[in-house]
Tab-separated table of C-alpha atoms in Angstrom:
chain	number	residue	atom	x	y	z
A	1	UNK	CA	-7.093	-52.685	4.948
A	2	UNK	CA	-9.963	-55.234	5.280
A	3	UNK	CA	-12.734	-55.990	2.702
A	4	UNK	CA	-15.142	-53.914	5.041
A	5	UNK	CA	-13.079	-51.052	5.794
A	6	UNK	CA	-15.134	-47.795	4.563
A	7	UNK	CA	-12.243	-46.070	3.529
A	8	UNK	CA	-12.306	-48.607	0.319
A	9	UNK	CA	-15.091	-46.492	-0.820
A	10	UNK	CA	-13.294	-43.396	-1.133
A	11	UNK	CA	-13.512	-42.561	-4.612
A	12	UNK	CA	-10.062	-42.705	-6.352
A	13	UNK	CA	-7.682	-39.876	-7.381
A	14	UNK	CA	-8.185	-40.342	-11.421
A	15	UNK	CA	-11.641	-40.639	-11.283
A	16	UNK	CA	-12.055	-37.388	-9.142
A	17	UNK	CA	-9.825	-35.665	-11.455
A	18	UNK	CA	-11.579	-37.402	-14.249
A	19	UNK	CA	-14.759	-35.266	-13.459
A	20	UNK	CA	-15.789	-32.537	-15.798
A	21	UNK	CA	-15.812	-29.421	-13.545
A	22	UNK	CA	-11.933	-30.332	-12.364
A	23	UNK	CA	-11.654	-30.889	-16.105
A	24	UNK	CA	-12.945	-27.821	-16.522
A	25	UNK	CA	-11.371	-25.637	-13.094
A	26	UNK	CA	-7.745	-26.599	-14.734
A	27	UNK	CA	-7.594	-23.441	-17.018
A	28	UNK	CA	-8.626	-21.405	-13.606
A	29	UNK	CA	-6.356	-23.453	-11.126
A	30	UNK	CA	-4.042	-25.696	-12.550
A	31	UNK	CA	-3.304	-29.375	-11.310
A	32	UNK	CA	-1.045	-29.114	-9.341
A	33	UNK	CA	-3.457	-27.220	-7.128
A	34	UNK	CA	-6.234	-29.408	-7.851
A	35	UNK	CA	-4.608	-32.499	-6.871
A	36	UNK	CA	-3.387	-30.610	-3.815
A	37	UNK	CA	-7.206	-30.473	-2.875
A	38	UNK	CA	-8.292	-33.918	-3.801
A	39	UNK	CA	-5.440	-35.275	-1.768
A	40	UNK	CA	-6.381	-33.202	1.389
A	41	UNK	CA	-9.992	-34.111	0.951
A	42	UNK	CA	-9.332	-37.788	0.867
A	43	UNK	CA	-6.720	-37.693	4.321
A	44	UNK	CA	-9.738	-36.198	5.852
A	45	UNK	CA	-11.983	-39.290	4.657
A	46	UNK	CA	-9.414	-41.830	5.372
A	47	UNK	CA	-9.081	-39.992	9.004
A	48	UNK	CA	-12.780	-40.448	9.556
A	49	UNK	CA	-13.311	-36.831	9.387
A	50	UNK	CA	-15.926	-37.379	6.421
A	51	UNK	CA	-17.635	-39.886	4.312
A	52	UNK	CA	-16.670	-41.862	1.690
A	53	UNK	CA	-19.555	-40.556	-0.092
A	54	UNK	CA	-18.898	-36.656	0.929
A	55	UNK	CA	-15.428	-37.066	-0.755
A	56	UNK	CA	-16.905	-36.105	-3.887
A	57	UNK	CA	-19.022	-33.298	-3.250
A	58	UNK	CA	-16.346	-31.816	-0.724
A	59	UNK	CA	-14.002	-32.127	-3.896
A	60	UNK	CA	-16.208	-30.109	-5.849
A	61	UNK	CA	-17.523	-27.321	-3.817
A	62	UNK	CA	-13.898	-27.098	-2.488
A	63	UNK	CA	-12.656	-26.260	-6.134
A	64	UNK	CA	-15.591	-24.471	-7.117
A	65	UNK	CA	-15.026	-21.662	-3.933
A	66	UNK	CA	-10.583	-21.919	-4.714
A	67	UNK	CA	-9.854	-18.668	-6.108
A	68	UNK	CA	-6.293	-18.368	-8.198
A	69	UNK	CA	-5.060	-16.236	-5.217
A	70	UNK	CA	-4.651	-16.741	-1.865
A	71	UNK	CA	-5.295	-12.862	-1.147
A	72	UNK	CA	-9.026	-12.059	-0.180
A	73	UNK	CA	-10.789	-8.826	-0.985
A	74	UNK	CA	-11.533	-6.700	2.893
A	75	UNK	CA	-14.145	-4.229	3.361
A	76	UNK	CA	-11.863	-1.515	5.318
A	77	UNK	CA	-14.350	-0.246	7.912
A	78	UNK	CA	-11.299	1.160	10.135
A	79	UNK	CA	-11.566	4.574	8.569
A	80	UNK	CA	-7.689	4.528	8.028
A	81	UNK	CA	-7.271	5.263	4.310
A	82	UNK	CA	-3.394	4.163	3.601
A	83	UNK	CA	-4.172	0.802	5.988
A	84	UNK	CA	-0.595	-0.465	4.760
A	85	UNK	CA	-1.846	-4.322	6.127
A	86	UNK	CA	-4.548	-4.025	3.805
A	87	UNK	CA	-1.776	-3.490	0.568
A	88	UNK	CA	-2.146	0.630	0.868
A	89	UNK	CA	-4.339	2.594	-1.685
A	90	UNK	CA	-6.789	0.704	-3.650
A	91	UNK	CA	-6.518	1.205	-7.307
A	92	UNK	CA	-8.947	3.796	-9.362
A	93	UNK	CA	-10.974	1.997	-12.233
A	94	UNK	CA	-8.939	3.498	-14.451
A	95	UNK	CA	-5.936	2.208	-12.929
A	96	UNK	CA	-7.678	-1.294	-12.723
A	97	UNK	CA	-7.980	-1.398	-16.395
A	98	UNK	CA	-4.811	0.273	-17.347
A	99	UNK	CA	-3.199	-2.938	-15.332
A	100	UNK	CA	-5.601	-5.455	-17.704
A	101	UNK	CA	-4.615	-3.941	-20.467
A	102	UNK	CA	-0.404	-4.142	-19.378
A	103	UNK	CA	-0.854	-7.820	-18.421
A	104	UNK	CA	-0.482	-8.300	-22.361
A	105	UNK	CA	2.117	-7.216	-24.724
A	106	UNK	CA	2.559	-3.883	-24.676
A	107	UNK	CA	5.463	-1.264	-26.034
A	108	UNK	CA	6.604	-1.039	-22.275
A	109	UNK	CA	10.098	-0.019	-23.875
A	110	UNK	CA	8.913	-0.012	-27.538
A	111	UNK	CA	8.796	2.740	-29.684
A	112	UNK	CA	6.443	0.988	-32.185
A	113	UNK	CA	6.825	4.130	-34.885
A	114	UNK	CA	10.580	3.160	-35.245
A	115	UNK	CA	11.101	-0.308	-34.314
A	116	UNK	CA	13.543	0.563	-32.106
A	117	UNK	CA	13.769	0.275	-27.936
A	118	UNK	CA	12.731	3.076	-25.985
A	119	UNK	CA	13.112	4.815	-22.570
A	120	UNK	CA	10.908	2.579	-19.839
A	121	UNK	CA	7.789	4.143	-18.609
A	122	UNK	CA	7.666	6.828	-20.407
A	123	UNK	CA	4.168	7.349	-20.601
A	124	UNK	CA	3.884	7.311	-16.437
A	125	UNK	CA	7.028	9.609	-16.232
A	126	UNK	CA	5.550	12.391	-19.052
A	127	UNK	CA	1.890	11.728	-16.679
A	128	UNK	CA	3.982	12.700	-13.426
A	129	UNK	CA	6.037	15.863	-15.408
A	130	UNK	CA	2.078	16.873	-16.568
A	131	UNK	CA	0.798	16.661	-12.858
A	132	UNK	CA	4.394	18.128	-11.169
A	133	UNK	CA	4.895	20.967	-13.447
A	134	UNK	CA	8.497	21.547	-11.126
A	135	UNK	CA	9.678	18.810	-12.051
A	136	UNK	CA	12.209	18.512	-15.044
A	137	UNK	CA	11.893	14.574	-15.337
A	138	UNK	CA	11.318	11.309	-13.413
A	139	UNK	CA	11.877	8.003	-12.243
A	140	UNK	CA	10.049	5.017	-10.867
A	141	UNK	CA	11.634	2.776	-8.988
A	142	UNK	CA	9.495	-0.722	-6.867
A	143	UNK	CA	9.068	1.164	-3.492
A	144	UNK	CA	9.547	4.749	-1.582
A	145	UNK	CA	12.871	3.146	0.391
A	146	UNK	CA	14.254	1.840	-3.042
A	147	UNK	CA	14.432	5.292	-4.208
A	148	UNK	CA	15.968	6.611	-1.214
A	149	UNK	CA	18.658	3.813	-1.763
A	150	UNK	CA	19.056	4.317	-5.273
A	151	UNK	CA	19.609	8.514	-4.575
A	152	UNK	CA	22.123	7.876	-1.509
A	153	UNK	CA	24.170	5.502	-3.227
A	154	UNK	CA	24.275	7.359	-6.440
A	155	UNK	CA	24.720	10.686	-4.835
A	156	UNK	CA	27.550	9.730	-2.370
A	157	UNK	CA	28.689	6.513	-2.975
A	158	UNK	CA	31.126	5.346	-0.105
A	159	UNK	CA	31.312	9.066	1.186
A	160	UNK	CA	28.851	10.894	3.203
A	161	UNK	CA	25.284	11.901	3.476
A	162	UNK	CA	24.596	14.398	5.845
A	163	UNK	CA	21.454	14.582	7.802
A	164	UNK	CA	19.384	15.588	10.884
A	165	UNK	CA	19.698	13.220	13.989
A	166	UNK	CA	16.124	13.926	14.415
A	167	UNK	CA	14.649	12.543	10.968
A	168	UNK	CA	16.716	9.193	11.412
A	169	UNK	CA	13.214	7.410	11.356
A	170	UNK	CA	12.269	3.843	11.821
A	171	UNK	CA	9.437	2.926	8.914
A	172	UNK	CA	6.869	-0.124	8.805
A	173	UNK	CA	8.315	-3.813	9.666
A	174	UNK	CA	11.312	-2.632	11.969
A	175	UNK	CA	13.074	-1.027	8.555
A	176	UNK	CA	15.475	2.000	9.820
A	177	UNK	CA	16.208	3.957	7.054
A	178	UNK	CA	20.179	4.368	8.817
A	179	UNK	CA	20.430	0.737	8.366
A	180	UNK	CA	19.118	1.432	4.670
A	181	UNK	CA	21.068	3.882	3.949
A	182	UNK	CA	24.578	1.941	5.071
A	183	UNK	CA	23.795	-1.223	3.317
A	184	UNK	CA	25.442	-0.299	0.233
A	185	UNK	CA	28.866	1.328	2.009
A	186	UNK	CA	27.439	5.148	2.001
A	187	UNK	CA	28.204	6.417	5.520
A	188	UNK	CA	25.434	8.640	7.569
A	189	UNK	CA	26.956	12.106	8.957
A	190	UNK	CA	24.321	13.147	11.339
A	191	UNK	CA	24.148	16.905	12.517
A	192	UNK	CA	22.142	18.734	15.404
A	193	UNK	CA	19.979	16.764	18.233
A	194	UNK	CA	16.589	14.774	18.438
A	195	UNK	CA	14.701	17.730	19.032
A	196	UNK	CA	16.743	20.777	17.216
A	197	UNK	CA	19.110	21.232	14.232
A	198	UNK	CA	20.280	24.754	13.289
A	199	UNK	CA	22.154	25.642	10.136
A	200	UNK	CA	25.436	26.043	11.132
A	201	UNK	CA	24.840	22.229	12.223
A	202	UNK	CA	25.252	21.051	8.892
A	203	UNK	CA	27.375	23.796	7.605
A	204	UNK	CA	30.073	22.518	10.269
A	205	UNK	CA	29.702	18.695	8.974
A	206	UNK	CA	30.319	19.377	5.436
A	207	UNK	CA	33.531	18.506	3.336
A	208	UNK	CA	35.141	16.184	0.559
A	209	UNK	CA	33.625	13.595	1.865
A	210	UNK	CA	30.073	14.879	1.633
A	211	UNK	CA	28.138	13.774	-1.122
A	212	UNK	CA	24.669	14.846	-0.595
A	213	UNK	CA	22.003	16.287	1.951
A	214	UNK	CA	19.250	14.674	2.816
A	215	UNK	CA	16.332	16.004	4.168
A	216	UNK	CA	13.598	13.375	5.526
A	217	UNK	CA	10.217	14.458	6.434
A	218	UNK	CA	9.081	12.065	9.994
A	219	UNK	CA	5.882	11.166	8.641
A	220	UNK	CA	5.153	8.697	10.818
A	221	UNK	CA	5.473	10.875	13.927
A	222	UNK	CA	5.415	14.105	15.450
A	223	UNK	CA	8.302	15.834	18.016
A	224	UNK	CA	6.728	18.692	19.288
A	225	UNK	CA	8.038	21.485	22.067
A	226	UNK	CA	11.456	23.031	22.145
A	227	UNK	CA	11.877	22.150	18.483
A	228	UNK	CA	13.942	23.397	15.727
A	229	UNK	CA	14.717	22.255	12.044
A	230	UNK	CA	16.302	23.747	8.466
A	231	UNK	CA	14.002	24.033	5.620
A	232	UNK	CA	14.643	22.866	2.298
A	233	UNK	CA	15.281	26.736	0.453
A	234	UNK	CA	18.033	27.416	3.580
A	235	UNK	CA	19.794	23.668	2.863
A	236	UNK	CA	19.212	24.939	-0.949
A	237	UNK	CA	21.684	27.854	-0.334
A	238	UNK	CA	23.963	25.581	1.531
A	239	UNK	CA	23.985	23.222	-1.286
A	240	UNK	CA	24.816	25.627	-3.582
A	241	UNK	CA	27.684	27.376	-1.809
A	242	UNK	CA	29.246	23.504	-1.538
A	243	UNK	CA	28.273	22.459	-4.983
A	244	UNK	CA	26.314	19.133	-3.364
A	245	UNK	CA	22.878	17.737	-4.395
A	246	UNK	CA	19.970	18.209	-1.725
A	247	UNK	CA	17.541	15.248	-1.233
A	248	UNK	CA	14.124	15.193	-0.062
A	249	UNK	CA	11.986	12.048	1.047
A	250	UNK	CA	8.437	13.227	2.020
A	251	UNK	CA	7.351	9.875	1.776
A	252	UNK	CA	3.395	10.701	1.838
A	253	UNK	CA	2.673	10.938	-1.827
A	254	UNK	CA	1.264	14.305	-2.442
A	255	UNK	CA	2.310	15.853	-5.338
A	256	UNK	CA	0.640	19.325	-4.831
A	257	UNK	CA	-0.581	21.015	-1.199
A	258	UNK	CA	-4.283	19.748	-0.222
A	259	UNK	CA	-6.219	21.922	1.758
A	260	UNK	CA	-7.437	19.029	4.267
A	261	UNK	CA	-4.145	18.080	4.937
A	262	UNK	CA	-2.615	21.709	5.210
A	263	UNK	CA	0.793	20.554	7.136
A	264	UNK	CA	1.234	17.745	4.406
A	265	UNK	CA	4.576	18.546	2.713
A	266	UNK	CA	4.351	17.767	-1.397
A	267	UNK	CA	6.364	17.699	-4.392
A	268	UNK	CA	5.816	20.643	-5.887
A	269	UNK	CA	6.568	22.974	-2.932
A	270	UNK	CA	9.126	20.779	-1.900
A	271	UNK	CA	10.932	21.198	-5.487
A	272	UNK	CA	10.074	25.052	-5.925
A	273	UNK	CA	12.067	25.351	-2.498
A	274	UNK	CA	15.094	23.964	-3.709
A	275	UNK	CA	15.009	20.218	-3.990
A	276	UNK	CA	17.007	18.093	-6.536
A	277	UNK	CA	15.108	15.379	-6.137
A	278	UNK	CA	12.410	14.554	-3.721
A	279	UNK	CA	11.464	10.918	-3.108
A	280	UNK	CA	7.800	9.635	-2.337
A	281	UNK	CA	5.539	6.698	-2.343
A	282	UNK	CA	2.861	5.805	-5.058
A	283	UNK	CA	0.774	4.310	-2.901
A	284	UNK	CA	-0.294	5.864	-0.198
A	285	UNK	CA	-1.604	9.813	-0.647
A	286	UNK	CA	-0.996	9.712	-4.110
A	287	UNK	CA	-3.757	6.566	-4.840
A	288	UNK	CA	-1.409	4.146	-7.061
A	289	UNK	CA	0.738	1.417	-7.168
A	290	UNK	CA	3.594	0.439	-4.742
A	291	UNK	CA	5.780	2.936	-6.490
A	292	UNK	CA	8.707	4.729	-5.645
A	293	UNK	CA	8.648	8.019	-7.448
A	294	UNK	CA	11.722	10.335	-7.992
A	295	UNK	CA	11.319	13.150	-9.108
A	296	UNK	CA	13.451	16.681	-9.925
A	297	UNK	CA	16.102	18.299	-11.992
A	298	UNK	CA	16.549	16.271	-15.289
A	299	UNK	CA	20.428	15.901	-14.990
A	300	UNK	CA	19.956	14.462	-11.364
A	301	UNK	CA	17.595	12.148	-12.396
A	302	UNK	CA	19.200	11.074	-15.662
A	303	UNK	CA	22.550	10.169	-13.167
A	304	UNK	CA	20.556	8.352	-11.154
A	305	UNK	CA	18.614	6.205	-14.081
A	306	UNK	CA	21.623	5.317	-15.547
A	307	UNK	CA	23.521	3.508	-11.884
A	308	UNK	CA	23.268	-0.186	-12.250
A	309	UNK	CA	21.382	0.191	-9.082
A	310	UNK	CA	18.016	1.603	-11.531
A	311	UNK	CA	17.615	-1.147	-12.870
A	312	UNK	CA	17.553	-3.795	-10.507
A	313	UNK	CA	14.981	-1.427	-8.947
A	314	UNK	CA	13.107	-0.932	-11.297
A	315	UNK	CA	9.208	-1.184	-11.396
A	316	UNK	CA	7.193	-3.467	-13.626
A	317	UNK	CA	5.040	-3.253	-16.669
A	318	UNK	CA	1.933	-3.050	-14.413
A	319	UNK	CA	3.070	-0.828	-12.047
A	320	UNK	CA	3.856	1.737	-14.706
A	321	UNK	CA	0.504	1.440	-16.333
A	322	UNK	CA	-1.729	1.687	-12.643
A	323	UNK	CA	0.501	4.513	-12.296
A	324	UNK	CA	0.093	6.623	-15.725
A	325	UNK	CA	-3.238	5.826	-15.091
A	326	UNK	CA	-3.658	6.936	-11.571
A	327	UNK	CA	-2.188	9.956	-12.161
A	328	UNK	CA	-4.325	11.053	-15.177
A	329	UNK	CA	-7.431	9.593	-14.452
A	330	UNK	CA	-10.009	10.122	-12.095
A	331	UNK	CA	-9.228	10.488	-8.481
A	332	UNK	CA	-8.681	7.422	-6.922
A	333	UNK	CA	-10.418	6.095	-4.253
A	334	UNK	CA	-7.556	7.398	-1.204
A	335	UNK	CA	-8.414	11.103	-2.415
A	336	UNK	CA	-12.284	10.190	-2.359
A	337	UNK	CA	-12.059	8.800	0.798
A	338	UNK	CA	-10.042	12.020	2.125
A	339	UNK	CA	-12.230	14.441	0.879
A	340	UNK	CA	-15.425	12.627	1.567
A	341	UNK	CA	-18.813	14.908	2.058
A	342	UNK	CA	-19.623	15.143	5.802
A	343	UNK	CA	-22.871	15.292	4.972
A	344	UNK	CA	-22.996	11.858	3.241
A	345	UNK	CA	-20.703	10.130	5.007
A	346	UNK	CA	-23.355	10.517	7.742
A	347	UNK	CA	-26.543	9.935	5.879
A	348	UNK	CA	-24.881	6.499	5.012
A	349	UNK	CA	-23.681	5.719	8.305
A	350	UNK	CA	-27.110	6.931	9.654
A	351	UNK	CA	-28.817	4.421	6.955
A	352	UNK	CA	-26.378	1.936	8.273
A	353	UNK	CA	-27.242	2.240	12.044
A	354	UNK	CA	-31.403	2.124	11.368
A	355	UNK	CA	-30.484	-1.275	9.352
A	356	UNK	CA	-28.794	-2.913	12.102
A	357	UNK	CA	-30.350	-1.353	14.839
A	358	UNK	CA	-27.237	-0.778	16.601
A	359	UNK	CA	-25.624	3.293	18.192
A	360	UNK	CA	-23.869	5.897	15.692
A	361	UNK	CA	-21.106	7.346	17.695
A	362	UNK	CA	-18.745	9.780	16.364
A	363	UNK	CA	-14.971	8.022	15.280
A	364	UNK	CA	-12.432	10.074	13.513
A	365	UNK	CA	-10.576	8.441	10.771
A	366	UNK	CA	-6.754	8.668	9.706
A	367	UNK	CA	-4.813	9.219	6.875
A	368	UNK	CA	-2.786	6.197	7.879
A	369	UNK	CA	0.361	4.480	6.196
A	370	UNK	CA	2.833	7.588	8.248
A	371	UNK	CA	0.960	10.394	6.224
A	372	UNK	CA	-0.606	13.176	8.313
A	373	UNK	CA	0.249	11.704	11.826
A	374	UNK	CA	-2.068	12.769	14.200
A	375	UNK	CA	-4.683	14.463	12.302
A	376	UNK	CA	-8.336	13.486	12.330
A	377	UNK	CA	-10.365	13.069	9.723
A	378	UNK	CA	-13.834	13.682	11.735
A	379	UNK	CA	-17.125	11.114	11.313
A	380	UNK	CA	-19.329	8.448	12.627
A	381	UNK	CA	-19.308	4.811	13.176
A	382	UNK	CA	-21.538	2.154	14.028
A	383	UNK	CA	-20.493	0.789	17.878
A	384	UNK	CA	-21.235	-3.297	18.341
A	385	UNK	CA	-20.351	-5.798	20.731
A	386	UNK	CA	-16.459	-6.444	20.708
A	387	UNK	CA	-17.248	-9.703	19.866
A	388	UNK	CA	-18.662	-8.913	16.536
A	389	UNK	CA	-15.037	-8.054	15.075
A	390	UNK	CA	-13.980	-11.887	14.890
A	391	UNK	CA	-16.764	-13.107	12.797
A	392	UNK	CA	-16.314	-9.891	10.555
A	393	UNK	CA	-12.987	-9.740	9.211
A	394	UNK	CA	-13.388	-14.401	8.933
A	395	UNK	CA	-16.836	-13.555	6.867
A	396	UNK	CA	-17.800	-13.582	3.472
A	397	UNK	CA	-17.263	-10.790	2.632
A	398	UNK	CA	-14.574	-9.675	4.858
A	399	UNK	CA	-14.928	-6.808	6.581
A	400	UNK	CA	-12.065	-5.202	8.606
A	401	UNK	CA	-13.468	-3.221	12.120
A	402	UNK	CA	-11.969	-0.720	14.257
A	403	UNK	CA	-11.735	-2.619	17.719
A	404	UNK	CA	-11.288	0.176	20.244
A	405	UNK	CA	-13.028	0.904	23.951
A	406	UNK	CA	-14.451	-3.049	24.494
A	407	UNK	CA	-16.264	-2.274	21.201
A	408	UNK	CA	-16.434	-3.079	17.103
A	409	UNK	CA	-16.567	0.370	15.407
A	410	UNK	CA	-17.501	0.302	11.744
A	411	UNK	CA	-16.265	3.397	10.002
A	412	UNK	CA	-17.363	3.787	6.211
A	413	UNK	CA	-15.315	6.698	4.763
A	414	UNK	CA	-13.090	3.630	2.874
A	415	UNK	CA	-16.364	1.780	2.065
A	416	UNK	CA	-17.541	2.544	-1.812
A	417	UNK	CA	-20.996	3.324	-1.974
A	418	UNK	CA	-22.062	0.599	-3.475
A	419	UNK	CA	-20.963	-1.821	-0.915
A	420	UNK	CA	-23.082	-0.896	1.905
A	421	UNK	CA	-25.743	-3.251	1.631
A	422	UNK	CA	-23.222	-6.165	0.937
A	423	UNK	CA	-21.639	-4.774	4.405
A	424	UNK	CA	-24.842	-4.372	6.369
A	425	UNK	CA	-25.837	-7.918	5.488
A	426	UNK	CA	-22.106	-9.176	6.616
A	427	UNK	CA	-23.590	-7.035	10.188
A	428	UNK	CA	-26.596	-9.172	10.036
A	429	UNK	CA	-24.808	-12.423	10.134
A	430	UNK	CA	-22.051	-11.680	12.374
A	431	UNK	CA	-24.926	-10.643	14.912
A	432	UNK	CA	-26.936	-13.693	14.570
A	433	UNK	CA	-24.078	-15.731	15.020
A	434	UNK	CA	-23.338	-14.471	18.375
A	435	UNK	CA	-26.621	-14.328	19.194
A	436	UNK	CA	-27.211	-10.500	19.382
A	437	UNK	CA	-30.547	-9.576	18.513
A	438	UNK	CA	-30.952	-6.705	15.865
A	439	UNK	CA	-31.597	-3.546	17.269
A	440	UNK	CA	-29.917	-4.654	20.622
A	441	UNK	CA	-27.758	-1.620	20.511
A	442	UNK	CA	-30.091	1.110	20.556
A	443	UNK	CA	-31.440	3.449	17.444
């Protein structure tokens, strides 16, 4: 490198790390992440890409704008509730705070009065037996298909589990819940056809071998037609004669029936039918945590906690306290957004529209992450130009769009309230940048 060569004047790695506010972003950061930067920013210099001179400020604005996660908060305009690439249900205040406070030491399996260890969780299993008064105890496991692993294997073990052909579902990511099922040497017995399963189906597949029935609920799809299935209290008489367990994943989350969603199996009708246990998710209709919840007769569930199986499932300090929380709190922000006032959702939408100056068309939302397939949630959207979407969800703040028809839909039944002039100003700037004029799209 010659005397003259401008990349000489790049300023040096210890005096860029020397500077106060890296001094100071190292609490924040850490180095190893700040270096990271400083070397990227000086390859660009020594590539030509910037000036020696620019190295500095880059440096600084670069660390300033680094947040300690990679993950960035989205705006969900799709109007799907449980969007499952968007991480599911966001979390209640309450539930926000609860997770603060569990990020510390806390008596996650402390009884503090004694001294002594205690049961894990208790606090979000006695908040579950409060709000599922049919259920005789808990258990949280990480996610909805660790629970259904934990009951199979515990239930049968290397014998069978008997089930419909027609609820051998396939859930997010290309998981099959056959292939789930199998991993840990429990064989599947499956009864009836796609379409219809009678009684006598798995009356005829029962023996030594069996060591539970499981009942899965297709929530991520719909067979309709010449159907036929068994419900839960007529497997809980076949149960009984046989002296087997019955298992129910509903996977949705509900834990009592909601009127919007009236074909919505929950817990507590699933259990007063004849359940032992019935498996769901905590974070889709319920509003919490990635949580696998079981829930049902306390000896079933006290087998089940003690399998080596519990534990390597189990869920953390956090989870427990966003759940606890969730479930005793206020209603979290998936129940808000199903239950949100027609006449508001509008006005706000409406508001929207006038701001940008763009159509309000009518867009019916979903429930999304397999609950409720096929049901709309009715409401409005702002239409823009397709080419809008791009420059939305890459924005600051992100915003995620429906893109449907050649068009950009923005659906606010997942927006909070307070966000809507933070998400009509992220409008304003998508539309400038491609050059569409405000009010382009009619009133």
């Amino acid at each position: 490198m010659g005397e003259d060569d401008p990349r000489r004047l790049i300023p040096r790695t210890d005096r860029l790390l020397a500077h106060a506010e890296l001094r100071h972003a190292r609490g924040r950061l850490g180095d190893d992440v700040i270096r990271s930067i400083v070397r990227g920013i000086q390859d660009r210099a020594r590539s030509g890409e910037l000036a020696p001179e620019d190295v500095e400020p880059e440096v600084l604005s670069a660390v300033a704008s680094r947040a300690a996660t990679s993950l960035r908060p989205v705006l969900n305009a799709t109007g799907v509730i449980v969007h499952t690439n968007l991480g599911r249900a966001p979390l209640s205040e309450s539930a926000r705070r609860a997770m603060l406070t569990a990020a510390g030491y806390v008596d996650v399996e402390m009884d503090l009065t004694s001294g002594t260890r205690a049961r894990r969780g208790a606090g979000a299993r006695e908040a579950l037996k409060r709000a599922c008064p049919a259920a005789e105890d808990a258990l949280v496991v990480n996610n909805g298909a660790a629970a259904l692993l934990l009951a199979t294997t515990v239930l049968a073990g290397t014998g069978e589990v008997v089930i419909s052909r027609g609820e051998l579902v396939e859930i997010g990511a290309g998981f099959r819940l056959p292939e789930l099922i199998e991993s840990t040497g429990t064989r599947l017995r499956e009864v009836g056809t796609t379409n219809r399963t009678h009684l006598h189906d798995y009356a005829s597949a029962l023996g030594e071998q069996t060591g539970c029935l499981l009942k899965v609920h297709p929530s991520n799809f719909r067979v309709t037609g010449f159907t036929s299935g068994v419900g839960i209290s007529q497997l809980r008489s076949l149960a009984d004669e046989h002296r087997i367990p019955l298992v129910v994943d509903l996977g949705s989350g509900l834990l009592a029936p909601d009127p919007v969603l009236p074909d919505e199996p929950d817990v507590a009708s699933a259990l007063e039918a004849g359940a032992d246990v019935v498996i769901a998710s905590g974070d889709k209709l319920l509003g919490g945590p990635q949580a696998g919840l079981l829930l049902g007769r306390a000896e079933v569930i006290a087998r089940l906690a003690r399998h080596p199986l519990a534990r390597a499932m189990r869920a953390d300090k956090l989870a427990l306290a966003a759940l606890e929380a969730t479930v005793s709190g206020e209603a979290p922000p998936v129940t808000a957004a199903l239950h949100a006032d027609p006449g508001r959702l509008r006005e706000r939408t409406e508001a929207l529209a006038e701001a940008v100056g763009f159509a309000l068309v009518e867009h019916d939302g979903r429930v999304g992450g397999g609950g409720a397939p096929g049901v709309p949630l009715p409401g409005w959207a702002i239409r823009l130009p397709e080419g809008a979407a791009p420059l939305l969800r890459t924005g600051d703040p992100a915003v995620l769009p429906r893109v449907h028809g050649g068009a950009c839909l923005l659906d606010l039944r997942c927006i909070p309230e307070d966000e809507d002039e933070r998400l009509a100003d992220a409008v304003r700037a998508a539309l400038m940048h491609i050059g569409e004029p405000l009010g382009a799209g009619g009133g």
